[in-house]
Amino acid sequence: MYTVKLAAVVLSQPLSLFFNNCIKVGIFPAALKLARVRPLVKSTKTNDPNDYRPISLLPAISKLIQSRLMMFIKKHRLLNPCQYGFRANHSCSHALMVLTEFMRDTCDRKKYGKACFIDLKAAFDTINHKRLLSKLDSLGFRGTLNHLLESYLTDRKQFVEINKKVNNFEHLLWCSARICSGSTFVFAVF
């Protein structure tokens, strides 16, 4: 990404044309759907394989396309304003402030307020992607934008790198949290 930033002036116009073409035709380039997965130790137990989590490193250009998509999504207000995760200027603190204000207002009106918090482990892996794309279509992610998201989610590849040693490529029919975790775009949209 650093190299891309250094060459931003030279690359901005061709990259803009490239990104806009991806959106126009609804295809996320296969070369940008390759993730390098590196294990990251969670604590000090380096001899326990369960104490590692996979970190997916995506190509820098892939992240730029995701950034362009987020600008499009913001411009057309396609995200629920109450969604606080993985969005600029929307944090857990903001969500708690809104909830606190709602509960205070509810108490002031002598009513009862309720809240339910759910943290699903590997939530993204449990989503039926076809159903998700159908729902996104009904929310305004139509036509080529929906095709682009489907293209982003499908036919991905990954390889694992440990101590500069690389395994064989693994082909994935659908994007999983292991691969898309390198992308805040995916979590913001989904």
mmCIF file of N, CA, C and O in Angstrom, residues 54-98:
data_model
loop_
_atom_site.group_PDB
_atom_site.id
_atom_site.type_symbol
_atom_site.label_atom_id
_atom_site.label_comp_id
_atom_site.label_asym_id
_atom_site.label_seq_id
_atom_site.Cartn_x
_atom_site.Cartn_y
_atom_site.Cartn_z
ATOM 1 N N PRO A 54 -6.056 -16.807 12.278
ATOM 2 C CA PRO A 54 -5.576 -16.488 10.929
ATOM 3 C C PRO A 54 -5.801 -15.020 10.592
ATOM 4 O O PRO A 54 -6.853 -14.460 10.874
ATOM 5 N N ILE A 55 -4.806 -14.411 10.020
ATOM 6 C CA ILE A 55 -4.903 -13.032 9.538
ATOM 7 C C ILE A 55 -4.779 -13.081 8.020
ATOM 8 O O ILE A 55 -3.810 -13.602 7.485
ATOM 9 N N SER A 56 -5.780 -12.563 7.340
ATOM 10 C CA SER A 56 -5.776 -12.554 5.873
ATOM 11 C C SER A 56 -5.244 -11.230 5.367
ATOM 12 O O SER A 56 -5.767 -10.178 5.710
ATOM 13 N N LEU A 57 -4.211 -11.308 4.570
ATOM 14 C CA LEU A 57 -3.639 -10.116 3.955
ATOM 15 C C LEU A 57 -4.085 -10.079 2.501
ATOM 16 O O LEU A 57 -3.816 -10.999 1.734
ATOM 17 N N LEU A 58 -4.780 -9.023 2.148
ATOM 18 C CA LEU A 58 -5.321 -8.869 0.802
ATOM 19 C C LEU A 58 -4.453 -7.902 -0.004
ATOM 20 O O LEU A 58 -3.796 -7.043 0.566
ATOM 21 N N PRO A 59 -4.479 -8.007 -1.329
ATOM 22 C CA PRO A 59 -3.699 -7.076 -2.153
ATOM 23 C C PRO A 59 -4.114 -5.612 -1.917
ATOM 24 O O PRO A 59 -5.292 -5.314 -1.691
ATOM 25 N N ALA A 60 -3.142 -4.717 -1.959
ATOM 26 C CA ALA A 60 -3.400 -3.293 -1.720
ATOM 27 C C ALA A 60 -4.458 -2.749 -2.680
ATOM 28 O O ALA A 60 -5.337 -1.977 -2.279
ATOM 29 N N ILE A 61 -4.398 -3.140 -3.934
ATOM 30 C CA ILE A 61 -5.370 -2.661 -4.928
ATOM 31 C C ILE A 61 -6.773 -3.122 -4.549
ATOM 32 O O ILE A 61 -7.752 -2.392 -4.719
ATOM 33 N N SER A 62 -6.884 -4.319 -3.998
ATOM 34 C CA SER A 62 -8.168 -4.840 -3.544
ATOM 35 C C SER A 62 -8.767 -3.911 -2.487
ATOM 36 O O SER A 62 -9.951 -3.599 -2.511
ATOM 37 N N LYS A 63 -7.931 -3.461 -1.566
ATOM 38 C CA LYS A 63 -8.407 -2.553 -0.521
ATOM 39 C C LYS A 63 -8.852 -1.206 -1.103
ATOM 40 O O LYS A 63 -9.800 -0.605 -0.614
ATOM 41 N N LEU A 64 -8.173 -0.759 -2.162
ATOM 42 C CA LEU A 64 -8.574 0.498 -2.797
ATOM 43 C C LEU A 64 -9.958 0.362 -3.451
ATOM 44 O O LEU A 64 -10.771 1.286 -3.392
ATOM 45 N N ILE A 65 -10.209 -0.778 -4.077
ATOM 46 C CA ILE A 65 -11.540 -1.004 -4.671
ATOM 47 C C ILE A 65 -12.592 -1.021 -3.573
ATOM 48 O O ILE A 65 -13.671 -0.437 -3.715
ATOM 49 N N GLN A 66 -12.279 -1.666 -2.457
ATOM 50 C CA GLN A 66 -13.217 -1.703 -1.344
ATOM 51 C C GLN A 66 -13.515 -0.293 -0.826
ATOM 52 O O GLN A 66 -14.656 0.035 -0.510
ATOM 53 N N SER A 67 -12.482 0.524 -0.786
ATOM 54 C CA SER A 67 -12.659 1.914 -0.356
ATOM 55 C C SER A 67 -13.583 2.656 -1.324
ATOM 56 O O SER A 67 -14.470 3.409 -0.903
ATOM 57 N N ARG A 68 -13.397 2.437 -2.609
ATOM 58 C CA ARG A 68 -14.251 3.056 -3.637
ATOM 59 C C ARG A 68 -15.699 2.593 -3.487
ATOM 60 O O ARG A 68 -16.639 3.378 -3.609
ATOM 61 N N LEU A 69 -15.878 1.301 -3.206
ATOM 62 C CA LEU A 69 -17.230 0.772 -2.994
ATOM 63 C C LEU A 69 -17.880 1.417 -1.768
ATOM 64 O O LEU A 69 -19.070 1.742 -1.791
ATOM 65 N N MET A 70 -17.101 1.596 -0.706
ATOM 66 C CA MET A 70 -17.655 2.231 0.498
ATOM 67 C C MET A 70 -18.075 3.673 0.198
ATOM 68 O O MET A 70 -19.100 4.128 0.704
ATOM 69 N N MET A 71 -17.323 4.386 -0.624
ATOM 70 C CA MET A 71 -17.708 5.747 -1.003
ATOM 71 C C MET A 71 -19.043 5.721 -1.755
ATOM 72 O O MET A 71 -19.919 6.549 -1.510
ATOM 73 N N PHE A 72 -19.206 4.764 -2.666
ATOM 74 C CA PHE A 72 -20.455 4.607 -3.421
ATOM 75 C C PHE A 72 -21.612 4.313 -2.473
ATOM 76 O O PHE A 72 -22.688 4.901 -2.579
ATOM 77 N N ILE A 73 -21.382 3.408 -1.539
ATOM 78 C CA ILE A 73 -22.421 3.003 -0.579
ATOM 79 C C ILE A 73 -22.815 4.180 0.311
ATOM 80 O O ILE A 73 -23.999 4.396 0.577
ATOM 81 N N LYS A 74 -21.828 4.968 0.756
ATOM 82 C CA LYS A 74 -22.122 6.152 1.576
ATOM 83 C C LYS A 74 -22.895 7.191 0.766
ATOM 84 O O LYS A 74 -23.872 7.759 1.246
ATOM 85 N N LYS A 75 -22.441 7.433 -0.461
ATOM 86 C CA LYS A 75 -23.073 8.435 -1.319
ATOM 87 C C LYS A 75 -24.555 8.141 -1.527
ATOM 88 O O LYS A 75 -25.392 9.033 -1.509
ATOM 89 N N HIS A 76 -24.873 6.876 -1.716
ATOM 90 C CA HIS A 76 -26.260 6.485 -1.972
ATOM 91 C C HIS A 76 -27.003 6.040 -0.716
ATOM 92 O O HIS A 76 -28.126 5.537 -0.806
ATOM 93 N N ARG A 77 -26.359 6.242 0.428
ATOM 94 C CA ARG A 77 -26.975 5.950 1.735
ATOM 95 C C ARG A 77 -27.605 4.560 1.782
ATOM 96 O O ARG A 77 -28.774 4.400 2.146
ATOM 97 N N LEU A 78 -26.813 3.564 1.418
ATOM 98 C CA LEU A 78 -27.309 2.194 1.356
ATOM 99 C C LEU A 78 -27.156 1.441 2.674
ATOM 100 O O LEU A 78 -27.653 0.332 2.802
ATOM 101 N N LEU A 79 -26.474 2.033 3.657
ATOM 102 C CA LEU A 79 -26.325 1.388 4.962
ATOM 103 C C LEU A 79 -27.300 1.988 5.963
ATOM 104 O O LEU A 79 -27.605 3.180 5.922
ATOM 105 N N ASN A 80 -27.774 1.151 6.867
ATOM 106 C CA ASN A 80 -28.656 1.601 7.934
ATOM 107 C C ASN A 80 -27.898 2.588 8.822
ATOM 108 O O ASN A 80 -26.775 2.291 9.245
ATOM 109 N N PRO A 81 -28.477 3.749 9.126
ATOM 110 C CA PRO A 81 -27.762 4.726 9.948
ATOM 111 C C PRO A 81 -27.483 4.224 11.370
ATOM 112 O O PRO A 81 -26.639 4.769 12.065
ATOM 113 N N CYS A 82 -28.174 3.177 11.789
ATOM 114 C CA CYS A 82 -27.949 2.602 13.121
ATOM 115 C C CYS A 82 -26.868 1.527 13.131
ATOM 116 O O CYS A 82 -26.651 0.876 14.151
ATOM 117 N N GLN A 83 -26.205 1.316 12.017
ATOM 118 C CA GLN A 83 -25.114 0.343 11.972
ATOM 119 C C GLN A 83 -23.837 1.048 12.399
ATOM 120 O O GLN A 83 -23.429 2.027 11.775
ATOM 121 N N TYR A 84 -23.224 0.543 13.445
ATOM 122 C CA TYR A 84 -22.054 1.221 14.007
ATOM 123 C C TYR A 84 -20.741 0.503 13.740
ATOM 124 O O TYR A 84 -19.681 1.105 13.824
ATOM 125 N N GLY A 85 -20.770 -0.761 13.406
ATOM 126 C CA GLY A 85 -19.533 -1.505 13.224
ATOM 127 C C GLY A 85 -18.890 -1.254 11.879
ATOM 128 O O GLY A 85 -19.564 -1.123 10.869
ATOM 129 N N PHE A 86 -17.563 -1.164 11.874
ATOM 130 C CA PHE A 86 -16.754 -1.085 10.653
ATOM 131 C C PHE A 86 -17.097 0.116 9.778
ATOM 132 O O PHE A 86 -17.081 0.028 8.564
ATOM 133 N N ARG A 87 -17.435 1.229 10.415
ATOM 134 C CA ARG A 87 -17.732 2.452 9.666
ATOM 135 C C ARG A 87 -16.988 3.616 10.297
ATOM 136 O O ARG A 87 -16.887 3.703 11.522
ATOM 137 N N ALA A 88 -16.517 4.520 9.465
ATOM 138 C CA ALA A 88 -15.849 5.716 9.980
ATOM 139 C C ALA A 88 -16.854 6.547 10.777
ATOM 140 O O ALA A 88 -18.019 6.680 10.393
ATOM 141 N N ASN A 89 -16.407 7.084 11.876
ATOM 142 C CA ASN A 89 -17.224 7.930 12.759
ATOM 143 C C ASN A 89 -18.433 7.209 13.337
ATOM 144 O O ASN A 89 -19.416 7.851 13.708
ATOM 145 N N HIS A 90 -18.396 5.899 13.393
ATOM 146 C CA HIS A 90 -19.444 5.092 14.020
ATOM 147 C C HIS A 90 -18.730 4.016 14.846
ATOM 148 O O HIS A 90 -18.119 3.120 14.272
ATOM 149 N N SER A 91 -18.803 4.134 16.156
ATOM 150 C CA SER A 91 -18.074 3.188 16.995
ATOM 151 C C SER A 91 -19.007 2.544 18.016
ATOM 152 O O SER A 91 -20.185 2.901 18.117
ATOM 153 N N CYS A 92 -18.452 1.634 18.781
ATOM 154 C CA CYS A 92 -19.218 1.027 19.875
ATOM 155 C C CYS A 92 -19.653 2.103 20.861
ATOM 156 O O CYS A 92 -20.747 2.030 21.423
ATOM 157 N N SER A 93 -18.803 3.102 21.068
ATOM 158 C CA SER A 93 -19.156 4.203 21.987
ATOM 159 C C SER A 93 -20.391 4.937 21.486
ATOM 160 O O SER A 93 -21.276 5.287 22.283
ATOM 161 N N HIS A 94 -20.471 5.179 20.173
ATOM 162 C CA HIS A 94 -21.652 5.840 19.613
ATOM 163 C C HIS A 94 -22.899 4.984 19.821
ATOM 164 O O HIS A 94 -23.962 5.488 20.173
ATOM 165 N N ALA A 95 -22.770 3.697 19.593
ATOM 166 C CA ALA A 95 -23.913 2.790 19.779
ATOM 167 C C ALA A 95 -24.373 2.809 21.230
ATOM 168 O O ALA A 95 -25.585 2.850 21.510
ATOM 169 N N LEU A 96 -23.431 2.807 22.167
ATOM 170 C CA LEU A 96 -23.785 2.844 23.589
ATOM 171 C C LEU A 96 -24.438 4.172 23.966
ATOM 172 O O LEU A 96 -25.373 4.202 24.783
ATOM 173 N N MET A 97 -23.975 5.271 23.387
ATOM 174 C CA MET A 97 -24.599 6.575 23.665
ATOM 175 C C MET A 97 -26.045 6.595 23.175
ATOM 176 O O MET A 97 -26.938 7.076 23.868
ATOM 177 N N VAL A 98 -26.286 6.066 21.967
ATOM 178 C CA VAL A 98 -27.645 6.018 21.425
ATOM 179 C C VAL A 98 -28.525 5.131 22.304
ATOM 180 O O VAL A 98 -29.662 5.494 22.640
#
